[in-house]
């Protein structure tokens, strides 16, 4: 099955996309509005996986490094990159 | 073959693991340097031990100088780079990563020192001094010894270039620095460490 990637930027002009419509697949209810994407949803798939792994490992970078076969500073640098991205998004 | 592992092993290993490998490397390189005799008298230096640096005789003190050169170089560059990391990096830098990766980055020196240990360095140096600078007495050297000396010279260039690449990669990863900030601070740290190590080792040897 093809894994669909949730687009967060407009493919035409690269502006940030917003959620205009939500729908229930069970009862066909539709909600229209103007919603922002949550911060985590704006991340790339790799970054989302990293955050999930971070939570699953109770924030232990050492354990993550072991599992990912990377060195501790490499994993810490990836985390720092995500922290910078979050701060940028919050502005 | 995974070339990224050779070019930048620190993406995959750091900390205590690199510290143990690196320290073992510094120790073994120092032992082989005694046979040269080769002096690692500076953070980026490989010199043949001649004249005033002569290692004739095998006193404990002289062998300790060989060993301490490697350790002084490693401690100095690690210390300077750690201070630079703390000042410039926004990340939390662990000293064990700086010490470990910088020790590991010195492993390529073994290549040159190993070849040098089996090369008649003093004889070949004396030959070149007589042939090209008209200094000293005439030295009889065979083509094999000459070839070995050229191999040593080539391996020295490769070792130093390889070591500098690894030192930079180690610093960039341990300190989480990139671009101009990383390059300029690395060059300044190398120059500063070179001055410190040269001075310390000079006083140690001249005692």
CSV table of C-alpha atoms in Angstrom, one decimal:
chain,number,residue,atom,x,y,z
A,1,UNK,CA,0.0,0.0,0.0
A,2,UNK,CA,1.3,3.4,-0.9
A,3,UNK,CA,2.1,5.6,2.1
A,4,UNK,CA,0.5,9.0,1.6
A,5,UNK,CA,2.4,12.0,2.7
A,6,UNK,CA,0.4,14.8,4.3
A,7,UNK,CA,1.2,18.0,2.5
A,8,UNK,CA,1.9,20.9,4.8
A,9,UNK,CA,3.0,23.5,2.1
A,10,UNK,CA,1.2,24.5,-1.1
A,11,UNK,CA,2.7,22.7,-4.1
A,12,UNK,CA,2.0,25.8,-6.2
A,13,UNK,CA,3.3,28.7,-4.2
A,14,UNK,CA,5.0,26.9,-1.2
A,15,UNK,CA,2.9,28.9,1.4
A,16,UNK,CA,1.8,27.1,4.6
A,17,UNK,CA,-1.4,25.1,4.1
A,18,UNK,CA,-4.3,25.4,6.5
A,19,UNK,CA,-7.0,22.8,7.2
A,20,UNK,CA,-10.2,24.1,5.6
A,21,UNK,CA,-12.4,21.0,5.8
A,22,UNK,CA,-12.5,17.9,8.0
A,23,UNK,CA,-14.8,14.9,7.4
A,24,UNK,CA,-16.0,11.9,9.3
A,25,UNK,CA,-15.7,8.7,7.2
A,26,UNK,CA,-18.3,7.0,9.5
A,27,UNK,CA,-21.3,9.4,9.3
A,28,UNK,CA,-20.2,11.8,6.5
A,29,UNK,CA,-20.3,14.8,8.8
A,30,UNK,CA,-18.2,17.6,7.4
A,31,UNK,CA,-16.6,20.5,9.4
A,32,UNK,CA,-15.6,23.6,7.5
A,33,UNK,CA,-13.3,26.2,9.1
A,34,UNK,CA,-9.8,27.5,9.3
A,35,UNK,CA,-7.5,25.4,11.4
A,36,UNK,CA,-3.7,25.4,11.7
A,37,UNK,CA,-1.7,22.2,11.5
A,38,UNK,CA,-0.3,21.1,14.9
A,39,UNK,CA,3.5,21.7,15.2
A,40,UNK,CA,4.2,17.9,15.0
A,41,UNK,CA,2.2,17.5,11.8
A,42,UNK,CA,4.3,20.1,10.1
A,43,UNK,CA,7.4,18.0,10.6
A,44,UNK,CA,8.8,15.8,7.9
A,45,UNK,CA,8.2,12.0,8.3
A,46,UNK,CA,11.8,11.4,9.5
A,47,UNK,CA,11.5,14.2,12.1
A,48,UNK,CA,8.1,12.9,13.3
A,49,UNK,CA,9.6,9.4,13.7
A,50,UNK,CA,12.5,10.9,15.7
A,51,UNK,CA,10.1,12.7,18.1
A,52,UNK,CA,8.1,9.5,18.6
A,53,UNK,CA,11.2,7.5,19.2
A,54,UNK,CA,12.4,10.1,21.7
A,55,UNK,CA,9.2,9.8,23.6
A,56,UNK,CA,9.2,6.0,23.5
A,57,UNK,CA,12.8,6.0,24.9
A,58,UNK,CA,11.7,8.3,27.7
A,59,UNK,CA,14.1,11.0,26.3
A,60,UNK,CA,17.2,8.8,26.6
A,61,UNK,CA,19.4,9.9,23.7
A,62,UNK,CA,21.9,7.2,24.7
A,63,UNK,CA,19.3,4.5,24.1
A,64,UNK,CA,18.2,6.1,20.9
A,65,UNK,CA,21.8,6.3,19.6
A,66,UNK,CA,22.2,2.5,20.4
A,67,UNK,CA,19.0,1.7,18.5
A,68,UNK,CA,19.7,4.0,15.5
A,69,UNK,CA,23.4,2.8,15.3
A,70,UNK,CA,24.5,6.5,15.5
A,71,UNK,CA,26.8,8.2,17.9
A,72,UNK,CA,25.4,10.2,20.9
A,73,UNK,CA,26.4,13.6,19.6
A,74,UNK,CA,24.8,12.8,16.2
A,75,UNK,CA,21.5,12.0,17.9
A,76,UNK,CA,21.8,15.1,20.1
A,77,UNK,CA,22.5,17.2,17.0
A,78,UNK,CA,19.3,15.8,15.4
A,79,UNK,CA,17.3,16.7,18.5
A,80,UNK,CA,18.8,20.2,18.6
A,81,UNK,CA,17.8,20.7,14.9
A,82,UNK,CA,14.2,19.8,15.8
A,83,UNK,CA,14.3,22.2,18.8
A,84,UNK,CA,15.4,25.0,16.4
A,85,UNK,CA,12.5,24.0,14.0
A,86,UNK,CA,9.9,24.1,16.8
A,87,UNK,CA,11.2,27.5,18.0
A,88,UNK,CA,11.0,28.9,14.4
A,89,UNK,CA,7.4,27.6,14.1
A,90,UNK,CA,6.4,29.2,17.3
A,91,UNK,CA,7.4,32.6,16.1
B,1,UNK,CA,31.9,-0.2,1.0
B,2,UNK,CA,30.5,2.6,3.2
B,3,UNK,CA,32.8,5.6,2.5
B,4,UNK,CA,30.9,7.9,4.8
B,5,UNK,CA,32.2,5.7,7.7
B,6,UNK,CA,35.8,6.3,6.6
B,7,UNK,CA,35.3,10.0,5.9
B,8,UNK,CA,33.3,10.7,9.1
B,9,UNK,CA,33.3,7.8,11.6
B,10,UNK,CA,32.0,10.1,14.3
B,11,UNK,CA,28.4,10.0,12.9
B,12,UNK,CA,28.5,6.4,14.2
B,13,UNK,CA,30.9,6.4,17.2
B,14,UNK,CA,31.9,8.9,19.9
B,15,UNK,CA,32.3,9.1,23.6
B,16,UNK,CA,33.9,6.3,25.6
B,17,UNK,CA,34.3,3.9,22.7
B,18,UNK,CA,36.4,6.4,20.7
B,19,UNK,CA,38.3,7.4,23.8
B,20,UNK,CA,39.5,3.9,24.5
B,21,UNK,CA,40.4,3.3,20.8
B,22,UNK,CA,42.1,6.6,20.6
B,23,UNK,CA,44.1,6.2,23.8
B,24,UNK,CA,45.2,2.7,22.6
B,25,UNK,CA,46.2,4.3,19.3
B,26,UNK,CA,48.2,7.1,20.9
B,27,UNK,CA,50.0,4.6,23.1
B,28,UNK,CA,50.9,2.2,20.2
B,29,UNK,CA,51.9,5.1,17.9
B,30,UNK,CA,54.2,6.4,20.7
B,31,UNK,CA,55.8,3.0,21.1
B,32,UNK,CA,56.5,2.7,17.3
B,33,UNK,CA,57.7,6.3,17.3
B,34,UNK,CA,60.5,5.3,19.6
B,35,UNK,CA,61.8,2.9,16.9
B,36,UNK,CA,61.8,5.6,14.2
B,37,UNK,CA,62.9,7.7,16.0
B,38,UNK,CA,60.0,10.0,15.1
B,39,UNK,CA,58.9,12.9,17.2
B,40,UNK,CA,55.2,14.0,17.1
B,41,UNK,CA,56.3,17.4,18.5
B,42,UNK,CA,53.2,19.4,17.8
B,43,UNK,CA,49.5,18.9,17.1
B,44,UNK,CA,50.1,18.4,13.4
B,45,UNK,CA,53.8,17.4,13.4
B,46,UNK,CA,55.7,14.4,12.4
B,47,UNK,CA,59.5,14.9,12.6
B,48,UNK,CA,62.4,12.6,12.3
B,49,UNK,CA,64.5,12.6,15.5
B,50,UNK,CA,67.8,14.0,14.6
B,51,UNK,CA,70.7,15.8,16.3
B,52,UNK,CA,69.5,17.6,19.4
B,53,UNK,CA,66.4,15.4,19.5
B,54,UNK,CA,68.6,12.3,19.3
B,55,UNK,CA,67.3,9.3,21.1
B,56,UNK,CA,70.5,7.4,21.2
B,57,UNK,CA,70.2,5.1,24.2
B,58,UNK,CA,66.9,3.8,25.6
B,59,UNK,CA,66.5,5.6,28.9
B,60,UNK,CA,63.1,5.6,30.6
B,61,UNK,CA,63.0,9.4,30.5
B,62,UNK,CA,63.5,9.5,26.7
B,63,UNK,CA,60.8,6.9,26.1
B,64,UNK,CA,58.5,8.9,28.4
B,65,UNK,CA,59.1,12.0,26.2
B,66,UNK,CA,57.9,10.0,23.1
B,67,UNK,CA,54.8,8.9,25.0
B,68,UNK,CA,54.1,12.3,26.5
B,69,UNK,CA,54.3,14.0,23.1
B,70,UNK,CA,51.3,12.1,21.9
B,71,UNK,CA,49.4,12.8,25.1
B,72,UNK,CA,50.3,16.5,25.2
B,73,UNK,CA,49.1,16.9,21.6
B,74,UNK,CA,45.8,15.2,22.3
B,75,UNK,CA,45.1,16.9,25.6
B,76,UNK,CA,45.9,20.4,24.2
B,77,UNK,CA,43.8,20.2,21.0
B,78,UNK,CA,40.9,18.6,23.0
B,79,UNK,CA,41.1,21.3,25.6
B,80,UNK,CA,41.3,24.2,23.1
B,81,UNK,CA,38.4,22.7,21.0
B,82,UNK,CA,36.3,22.1,24.1
B,83,UNK,CA,36.7,25.7,25.2
B,84,UNK,CA,35.8,26.9,21.7
B,85,UNK,CA,32.7,24.5,21.7
B,86,UNK,CA,31.5,25.9,25.0
B,87,UNK,CA,31.8,29.5,23.7
B,88,UNK,CA,30.3,29.0,20.3
B,89,UNK,CA,27.9,26.1,20.5
B,90,UNK,CA,24.3,26.3,21.5
B,91,UNK,CA,24.3,22.6,22.2
B,92,UNK,CA,25.3,20.8,25.4
B,93,UNK,CA,28.8,19.6,24.6
B,94,UNK,CA,30.1,16.6,26.5
B,95,UNK,CA,33.8,16.7,27.3
B,96,UNK,CA,34.0,12.9,26.8
B,97,UNK,CA,32.9,13.3,23.1
B,98,UNK,CA,35.6,16.0,22.5
B,99,UNK,CA,38.3,14.0,24.2
B,100,UNK,CA,37.2,10.7,22.6
B,101,UNK,CA,36.7,11.8,19.1
B,102,UNK,CA,39.9,13.9,19.1
B,103,UNK,CA,41.9,10.9,20.4
B,104,UNK,CA,40.3,8.7,17.7
B,105,UNK,CA,41.1,11.3,15.0
B,106,UNK,CA,44.8,10.8,15.7
B,107,UNK,CA,44.7,7.1,14.7
B,108,UNK,CA,45.9,7.9,11.1
B,109,UNK,CA,49.3,9.0,12.5
B,110,UNK,CA,49.9,5.3,13.1
B,111,UNK,CA,50.2,4.7,9.4
B,112,UNK,CA,53.1,7.0,9.0
B,113,UNK,CA,54.8,6.1,12.3
B,114,UNK,CA,54.5,2.4,11.5
B,115,UNK,CA,56.2,2.7,8.2
B,116,UNK,CA,58.8,5.1,9.7
B,117,UNK,CA,59.6,2.5,12.4
B,118,UNK,CA,61.0,0.2,9.6
B,119,UNK,CA,62.7,2.9,7.6
B,120,UNK,CA,66.3,4.0,8.2
B,121,UNK,CA,65.2,7.5,8.8
B,122,UNK,CA,68.3,9.1,10.1
B,123,UNK,CA,70.4,7.4,7.4
B,124,UNK,CA,68.0,8.6,4.6
B,125,UNK,CA,67.8,12.1,6.1
B,126,UNK,CA,71.6,12.3,6.2
B,127,UNK,CA,71.8,11.1,2.6
B,128,UNK,CA,69.4,13.8,1.4
B,129,UNK,CA,71.2,16.4,3.5
B,130,UNK,CA,74.5,15.5,1.8
B,131,UNK,CA,73.0,15.1,-1.7
B,132,UNK,CA,70.9,18.3,-1.8
B,133,UNK,CA,72.2,20.6,0.8
B,134,UNK,CA,75.9,19.5,0.7
B,135,UNK,CA,75.9,19.0,4.5
B,136,UNK,CA,77.5,16.2,6.5
B,137,UNK,CA,79.3,13.1,5.2
B,138,UNK,CA,78.5,11.0,2.2
B,139,UNK,CA,76.0,8.2,3.0
B,140,UNK,CA,75.7,4.9,1.3
B,141,UNK,CA,72.1,4.0,0.9
B,142,UNK,CA,70.5,1.2,-1.2
B,143,UNK,CA,67.4,1.7,-3.5
B,144,UNK,CA,65.1,-0.3,-1.1
B,145,UNK,CA,65.9,2.0,1.8
B,146,UNK,CA,65.4,5.0,-0.4
B,147,UNK,CA,62.0,3.6,-1.6
B,148,UNK,CA,61.0,3.0,2.0
B,149,UNK,CA,61.9,6.6,2.9
B,150,UNK,CA,59.8,8.0,0.0
B,151,UNK,CA,56.9,5.7,1.1
B,152,UNK,CA,57.3,7.2,4.6
B,153,UNK,CA,57.2,10.7,3.2
B,154,UNK,CA,54.1,10.0,1.2
B,155,UNK,CA,52.4,8.2,4.2
B,156,UNK,CA,53.2,11.2,6.3
B,157,UNK,CA,51.3,13.6,4.0
B,158,UNK,CA,48.3,11.1,3.8
B,159,UNK,CA,48.3,10.6,7.6
B,160,UNK,CA,48.3,14.3,8.4
B,161,UNK,CA,45.6,15.2,5.8
B,162,UNK,CA,43.5,12.3,7.0
B,163,UNK,CA,44.0,13.2,10.7
B,164,UNK,CA,43.0,16.9,10.0
B,165,UNK,CA,39.8,15.8,8.2
B,166,UNK,CA,38.9,13.6,11.1
B,167,UNK,CA,39.8,16.2,13.7
B,168,UNK,CA,37.5,18.7,11.9
B,169,UNK,CA,34.6,16.2,11.6
B,170,UNK,CA,35.1,15.2,15.2
B,171,UNK,CA,34.9,18.8,16.3
B,172,UNK,CA,31.9,19.7,14.1
B,173,UNK,CA,29.9,16.7,15.4
B,174,UNK,CA,30.9,17.0,19.1
B,175,UNK,CA,30.2,20.7,19.2
B,176,UNK,CA,27.3,20.8,16.7
B,177,UNK,CA,28.9,23.5,14.6
B,178,UNK,CA,28.8,24.1,10.9
B,179,UNK,CA,29.9,26.4,8.2
B,180,UNK,CA,32.2,29.4,8.7
B,181,UNK,CA,31.8,29.4,12.4
B,182,UNK,CA,33.1,25.8,12.6
B,183,UNK,CA,35.9,26.3,10.0
B,184,UNK,CA,37.3,29.5,11.4
B,185,UNK,CA,37.2,28.4,15.1
B,186,UNK,CA,38.8,25.1,14.1
B,187,UNK,CA,41.7,26.8,12.3
B,188,UNK,CA,42.2,29.2,15.2
B,189,UNK,CA,42.2,26.3,17.7
B,190,UNK,CA,44.7,24.4,15.6
B,191,UNK,CA,47.1,27.4,15.4
B,192,UNK,CA,46.7,28.0,19.2
B,193,UNK,CA,47.3,24.4,20.0
B,194,UNK,CA,50.3,24.2,17.7
B,195,UNK,CA,51.9,27.1,19.6
B,196,UNK,CA,51.1,25.6,23.0
B,197,UNK,CA,52.3,22.1,22.1
B,198,UNK,CA,55.4,23.3,20.4
B,199,UNK,CA,56.3,25.4,23.5
B,200,UNK,CA,55.5,22.7,26.0
B,201,UNK,CA,57.3,19.9,24.1
B,202,UNK,CA,60.3,22.2,23.5
B,203,UNK,CA,60.8,22.8,27.2
B,204,UNK,CA,60.2,19.1,28.0
B,205,UNK,CA,62.8,17.9,25.5
B,206,UNK,CA,65.4,20.6,26.3
B,207,UNK,CA,65.4,19.8,30.0
